[in-house]
CSV table of C-alpha atoms in Angstrom, one decimal:
chain,number,residue,atom,x,y,z
T,797,THR,CA,246.6,-45.4,18.0
T,798,LYS,CA,247.5,-42.6,15.5
T,799,GLU,CA,243.9,-41.7,14.9
T,800,VAL,CA,243.1,-41.5,18.6
T,801,ILE,CA,246.0,-39.1,19.1
T,802,MET,CA,244.8,-37.0,16.1
T,803,THR,CA,241.1,-36.8,17.5
T,804,ARG,CA,242.6,-35.7,21.0
T,805,LYS,CA,244.7,-33.0,19.5
T,806,LEU,CA,241.8,-31.7,17.4
T,807,ILE,CA,239.5,-31.6,20.5
T,808,LEU,CA,242.2,-29.9,22.5
T,809,ILE,CA,242.6,-27.3,19.7
T,810,VAL,CA,238.6,-26.6,19.6
T,811,ILE,CA,238.5,-26.2,23.5
T,812,CYS,CA,241.3,-23.8,23.6
T,813,THR,CA,240.0,-21.8,20.5
T,814,PHE,CA,236.6,-21.7,22.2
T,815,CYS,CA,238.0,-20.4,25.4
T,816,PHE,CA,240.2,-17.7,23.9
T,817,THR,CA,237.3,-16.6,21.7
T,818,ALA,CA,235.1,-16.2,24.7
T,819,ILE,CA,237.7,-14.1,26.7
T,820,PHE,CA,238.3,-12.0,23.7
T,821,ALA,CA,234.6,-11.6,22.9
T,822,GLN,CA,233.9,-10.4,26.4
T,823,ASN,CA,237.0,-8.2,27.3
T,824,LYS,CA,239.1,-8.0,24.2
T,825,VAL,CA,242.1,-8.6,26.6
T,826,LEU,CA,242.2,-10.4,29.9
T,827,ASP,CA,241.9,-7.7,32.4
T,828,LYS,CA,243.1,-9.8,35.3
T,829,PRO,CA,245.9,-12.5,36.0
T,830,TRP,CA,243.0,-15.0,36.1
T,831,ILE,CA,239.6,-15.8,34.6
T,832,LYS,CA,236.8,-15.0,36.5
T,833,GLU,CA,234.7,-18.0,37.0
T,834,ASN,CA,233.1,-17.8,40.4
T,835,THR,CA,230.4,-15.1,40.1
T,836,PRO,CA,229.4,-15.9,36.4
T,837,THR,CA,228.7,-19.5,37.6
T,838,ARG,CA,226.9,-18.7,41.0
T,839,ARG,CA,223.9,-20.5,41.8
T,840,VAL,CA,221.0,-19.2,44.1
T,841,VAL,CA,220.9,-20.5,47.5
T,842,PRO,CA,217.4,-21.8,47.9
T,843,TYR,CA,215.1,-20.4,50.7
T,844,THR,CA,214.3,-22.8,53.5
T,845,HIS,CA,210.9,-24.3,53.1
T,846,VAL,CA,208.4,-22.8,55.5
T,847,ARG,CA,205.0,-24.3,56.4
T,848,GLU,CA,202.1,-22.0,57.1
T,849,ALA,CA,201.4,-24.1,60.3
T,850,ASP,CA,204.7,-23.0,61.8
T,851,VAL,CA,204.4,-19.3,61.3
T,852,MET,CA,203.3,-18.0,64.6
T,853,TRP,CA,203.6,-14.2,63.7
T,854,HIS,CA,203.8,-12.3,60.3
T,855,ARG,CA,204.0,-8.7,59.2
T,856,ARG,CA,204.2,-7.3,55.9
T,857,ILE,CA,206.7,-4.2,55.7
T,858,TRP,CA,207.5,-1.7,52.9
T,859,ARG,CA,211.0,0.0,53.0
T,860,VAL,CA,212.9,2.7,51.2
T,861,ILE,CA,216.6,2.3,50.4
T,862,ASP,CA,218.1,5.8,50.0
T,863,LEU,CA,221.1,5.5,47.7
T,864,ARG,CA,222.5,8.8,49.0
T,865,GLU,CA,223.4,6.9,52.1
T,866,LYS,CA,227.1,5.7,52.1
T,867,ILE,CA,226.2,2.2,52.9
T,868,ASN,CA,224.0,1.9,50.0
T,869,GLN,CA,226.3,3.3,47.5
T,870,PRO,CA,227.4,-0.2,46.2
T,871,LEU,CA,223.8,-0.3,44.7
T,872,TYR,CA,224.2,2.9,43.0
T,873,TYR,CA,227.7,2.9,41.5
T,874,PRO,CA,229.3,2.7,39.0
T,875,ILE,CA,227.2,5.3,37.1
T,876,GLN,CA,228.8,4.2,33.9
T,877,LYS,CA,229.1,0.3,33.2
T,878,MET,CA,232.4,-1.3,33.7
T,879,GLN,CA,233.7,-4.8,32.5
T,880,ASP,CA,233.3,-6.4,35.9
T,881,ARG,CA,230.7,-4.3,37.6
T,882,LYS,CA,227.3,-2.7,36.9
T,883,SER,CA,224.8,-0.7,39.0
T,884,LEU,CA,221.7,-2.5,40.2
T,885,PHE,CA,219.6,-0.5,37.9
T,886,ASP,CA,221.7,-1.6,35.0
T,887,VAL,CA,221.3,-5.1,36.0
T,888,LEU,CA,217.6,-4.7,36.3
T,889,LYS,CA,217.2,-2.8,33.1
T,890,GLU,CA,219.2,-5.3,31.1
T,891,GLY,CA,217.3,-8.2,32.7
T,892,VAL,CA,213.9,-6.8,31.9
T,893,LEU,CA,214.9,-6.1,28.3
T,894,GLU,CA,216.4,-9.5,27.8
T,895,GLY,CA,213.4,-11.2,29.4
T,896,THR,CA,215.2,-12.8,32.2
T,897,ILE,CA,213.5,-10.6,34.7
T,898,THR,CA,209.8,-9.7,34.6
T,899,ALA,CA,208.5,-6.3,35.1
T,900,TYR,CA,205.2,-5.5,36.7
T,901,SER,CA,203.1,-2.2,36.7
T,902,ASP,CA,203.8,0.3,39.6
T,903,ALA,CA,199.9,1.0,39.9
T,904,ASP,CA,200.1,-1.5,42.8
T,905,ASP,CA,202.5,-3.8,44.4
T,906,GLU,CA,200.6,-7.1,44.1
T,907,PHE,CA,202.4,-8.2,40.7
T,908,THR,CA,198.7,-8.3,39.1
T,909,VAL,CA,199.7,-6.4,35.8
T,910,GLN,CA,202.7,-7.7,33.9
T,911,LEU,CA,204.4,-5.3,31.4
T,912,THR,CA,205.5,-6.2,28.1
T,913,LYS,CA,209.1,-5.4,27.1
T,914,ALA,CA,207.9,-2.4,25.1
T,915,GLU,CA,205.9,-1.0,27.9
T,916,ALA,CA,208.8,-1.6,30.3
T,917,LYS,CA,211.1,0.2,28.0
T,918,ASN,CA,208.8,3.2,27.7
T,919,ARG,CA,208.9,3.4,31.6
T,920,MET,CA,212.9,3.5,31.4
T,921,GLY,CA,213.0,6.8,29.3
T,922,PHE,CA,211.1,9.8,28.5
T,923,TRP,CA,210.5,12.1,25.6
T,924,LYS,CA,212.3,15.3,25.4
T,925,GLU,CA,211.3,18.2,23.2
T,926,THR,CA,214.0,20.3,21.5
T,927,LYS,CA,212.8,23.8,20.4
T,928,GLN,CA,213.6,25.0,16.8
T,929,TYR,CA,214.7,28.6,16.3
T,930,ASP,CA,215.0,30.7,13.1
T,931,ASP,CA,218.0,32.8,12.0
T,932,PHE,CA,216.8,35.6,14.0
T,933,GLY,CA,216.8,33.4,17.3
T,934,GLU,CA,212.9,33.5,17.3
T,935,GLU,CA,211.4,30.1,18.3
T,936,ILE,CA,209.6,28.3,15.4
T,937,PHE,CA,206.3,27.1,16.8
T,938,GLY,CA,205.2,23.6,15.7
T,939,ALA,CA,208.7,22.8,14.7
T,940,ALA,CA,209.9,21.1,17.9
T,941,ASP,CA,211.5,17.7,17.7
T,942,SER,CA,211.0,14.9,20.3
T,943,THR,CA,213.9,12.5,21.1
T,944,TYR,CA,213.6,9.5,23.3
T,945,GLU,CA,216.2,9.6,26.3
T,946,GLU,CA,216.6,6.5,28.4
T,947,TYR,CA,217.0,7.0,32.2
T,948,GLU,CA,220.5,6.2,33.6
T,949,SER,CA,221.7,5.0,36.9
T,950,ILE,CA,222.3,8.6,37.9
T,951,ASP,CA,218.5,9.1,37.9
T,952,VAL,CA,217.6,6.4,40.2
T,953,VAL,CA,217.8,7.6,43.8
T,954,GLU,CA,215.8,5.0,45.7
T,955,TYR,CA,214.5,1.4,45.8
T,956,ARG,CA,211.4,0.4,47.3
T,957,ILE,CA,211.3,-2.9,49.2
T,958,LYS,CA,208.3,-5.1,49.8
T,959,GLU,CA,209.1,-7.8,52.4
T,960,ASP,CA,207.6,-10.3,54.8
T,961,TRP,CA,208.9,-10.8,58.4
T,962,PHE,CA,207.6,-13.8,60.2
T,963,PHE,CA,208.5,-16.1,63.2
T,964,ASP,CA,209.3,-19.7,62.2
T,965,ARG,CA,208.6,-22.0,65.4
T,966,GLU,CA,210.0,-24.8,63.5
T,967,ARG,CA,213.5,-23.2,63.5
T,968,SER,CA,212.8,-20.8,66.2
T,969,ILE,CA,213.9,-17.8,64.4
T,970,MET,CA,212.6,-14.4,63.1
T,971,ASP,CA,212.9,-14.6,59.4
T,972,VAL,CA,212.5,-12.3,56.5
T,973,ARG,CA,211.8,-12.7,52.8
T,974,ILE,CA,212.0,-9.9,50.3
T,975,ILE,CA,208.9,-10.2,47.8
T,976,GLY,CA,209.3,-7.2,45.5
T,977,ILE,CA,211.7,-4.5,44.8
T,978,ALA,CA,211.1,-1.3,42.6
T,979,PRO,CA,213.5,1.3,41.4
T,980,ALA,CA,212.3,5.1,42.2
T,981,LEU,CA,213.4,8.0,40.0
T,982,ASN,CA,213.7,11.7,40.9
T,983,ILE,CA,211.7,13.4,38.4
T,984,ILE,CA,213.0,16.7,37.1
T,985,ASP,CA,210.7,19.4,35.4
T,986,GLN,CA,212.5,20.0,32.0
T,987,SER,CA,211.4,23.7,32.0
T,988,THR,CA,212.3,24.8,35.4
T,989,GLY,CA,215.1,22.1,36.5
T,990,GLU,CA,213.2,21.6,39.8
T,991,SER,CA,212.5,18.1,41.3
T,992,LYS,CA,208.9,17.1,41.1
T,993,GLY,CA,209.2,14.2,43.6
T,994,LYS,CA,209.9,10.5,43.3
T,995,GLN,CA,208.2,8.2,40.8
T,996,LEU,CA,208.2,4.3,40.8
T,997,MET,CA,209.2,2.7,37.4
T,998,PHE,CA,208.0,-0.7,37.8
T,999,TRP,CA,207.8,-3.7,40.3
T,1000,VAL,CA,210.1,-6.7,40.0
T,1001,TYR,CA,209.2,-9.9,41.9
T,1002,PHE,CA,212.3,-10.4,43.9
T,1003,PRO,CA,212.5,-14.3,44.1
T,1004,GLU,CA,212.7,-14.2,40.3
T,1005,ALA,CA,215.3,-11.6,40.1
T,1006,ARG,CA,217.6,-13.3,42.5
T,1007,TYR,CA,218.6,-15.7,39.7
T,1008,VAL,CA,220.1,-12.6,37.9
T,1009,PHE,CA,221.4,-10.8,41.0
T,1010,ALA,CA,223.5,-13.9,42.0
T,1011,ASN,CA,225.8,-13.5,38.9
T,1012,TYR,CA,226.7,-9.8,39.1
T,1013,ASP,CA,229.3,-8.5,41.6
T,1014,VAL,CA,229.0,-5.5,44.1
T,1015,TYR,CA,232.1,-3.6,45.2
T,1016,ASN,CA,233.6,-4.7,48.4
T,1017,ARG,CA,235.6,-1.8,50.1
T,1018,GLN,CA,237.9,-4.1,52.0
T,1019,ASN,CA,238.9,-6.6,49.4
T,1020,ASP,CA,238.5,-6.6,45.6
T,1021,ALA,CA,239.0,-10.4,45.5
T,1022,GLU,CA,236.0,-11.0,47.8
T,1023,ASN,CA,233.4,-9.1,46.1
T,1024,ARG,CA,229.6,-9.9,47.1
T,1025,THR,CA,226.9,-10.2,44.6
T,1026,PHE,CA,223.7,-8.3,44.5
T,1027,ASP,CA,221.9,-11.4,45.9
T,1028,ASP,CA,224.5,-11.5,48.7
T,1029,ILE,CA,223.8,-8.0,49.7
T,1030,PHE,CA,220.0,-8.4,50.1
T,1031,TRP,CA,220.5,-11.8,51.6
T,1032,LYS,CA,222.9,-10.6,54.3
T,1033,ARG,CA,221.0,-7.3,54.8
T,1034,MET,CA,224.0,-5.3,54.0
T,1035,PHE,CA,222.1,-2.1,53.3
T,1036,ASN,CA,220.3,0.6,55.4
T,1037,SER,CA,216.6,1.5,55.1
T,1038,TYR,CA,213.6,3.1,56.6
T,1039,ILE,CA,210.1,1.9,57.0
T,1040,VAL,CA,207.3,3.7,55.2
T,1041,LYS,CA,204.5,1.4,55.8
T,1042,ARG,CA,203.4,-1.8,57.6
T,1043,SER,CA,200.4,-3.9,57.0
T,1044,ASN,CA,197.3,-2.0,58.5
T,1045,VAL,CA,193.6,-2.1,58.4
T,1046,TYR,CA,193.5,1.1,56.2
T,1047,ASP,CA,196.2,0.2,53.9
T,1048,ARG,CA,198.0,3.5,54.2
T,1049,ASN,CA,201.5,4.7,54.1
T,1050,ASN,CA,203.1,6.4,57.2
T,1051,LYS,CA,203.1,9.7,55.4
T,1052,ASP,CA,199.5,9.7,55.0
T,1053,TYR,CA,199.0,10.5,58.7
T,1054,LEU,CA,202.4,11.7,59.7
T,1055,LYS,CA,204.9,14.2,58.5
T,1056,GLY,CA,208.4,15.6,59.4
T,1057,LEU,CA,210.2,14.0,62.3
T,1058,ASP,CA,207.1,12.0,63.2
T,1059,LEU,CA,207.9,9.8,60.1
T,1060,ILE,CA,211.3,8.8,61.2
T,1061,LEU,CA,210.1,8.3,64.7
T,1062,GLU,CA,207.5,5.9,63.5
T,1063,SER,CA,209.9,3.9,61.4
T,1064,ASP,CA,212.1,3.5,64.4
T,1065,ASN,CA,208.9,2.5,66.6
T,1066,ILE,CA,208.1,-0.2,64.0
T,1067,LYS,CA,211.6,-1.7,64.1
T,1068,GLU,CA,211.6,-1.7,67.9
T,1069,ASP,CA,208.2,-3.3,68.0
T,1070,MET,CA,209.4,-6.2,65.9
T,1071,PHE,CA,212.6,-6.5,68.0
T,1072,ASN,CA,210.5,-6.7,71.1
T,1073,LEU,CA,208.2,-9.1,69.7
T,1074,GLU,CA,211.0,-11.5,68.4
T,1075,HIS,CA,212.4,-11.8,72.1
T,1076,ASP,CA,208.9,-12.1,73.7
T,1077,MET,CA,208.1,-15.0,71.2
T,1078,TRP,CA,210.2,-17.0,73.7
T,1079,HIS,CA,207.8,-16.6,76.4
T,1080,PHE,CA,204.5,-17.7,74.4
């Protein structure tokens, strides 16, 4: 009937208006010959269920991902946000401030103290004092201004990873699950310009953050049409890292009793021990 035809036309107009409004609201103009639909609608691949009774061996490991290494640079760049890509730190920062990712205190890595949005925001920036001078170039004491400056992607130089390695006899494989991730800053002394070392900002419970990571692209050096997501990068272990701690009776880091070249050798020894143990499991 005529009323049905008019209703269909009206529905079609509403749908077209909504689509064009969404496109222009995001990009102003369509920056590709197609509408990007895959990554924004990606769903997280669930972990395989593991029974405690099937875990023959388990070890907790702490790693450092150094963003200066070439293979890790897709996690570091772009320093400035782009329409289709963001750095891992920008994704974490936006997720924490929006409430889709929960930040936990860096006092420990047990996720015992949850930070409020205000507390998390304070850890994402610093107060900088600007000195005031008179007409003769003399400093006016007590007249310094304090301004809040946010840390940017360029300030984050490392990520700390907390993960569990275990052998699942039900599937006969050595598996790994990342439990937590924490961005680390290179703290610069504002007066001297020298580095004062690395400092963790906060811890994030990785299984929760996966739901956000799955919807953001990471640059693919071989093919722009086949970008990976941050969740893919961690799932497929497409990064390089070195081990700084494994579970031990003293609960100490490697650097607490080693230094220099011995730190690197100890990291390699731990990797080799796990490699050999995985193969030895077939003889148990």
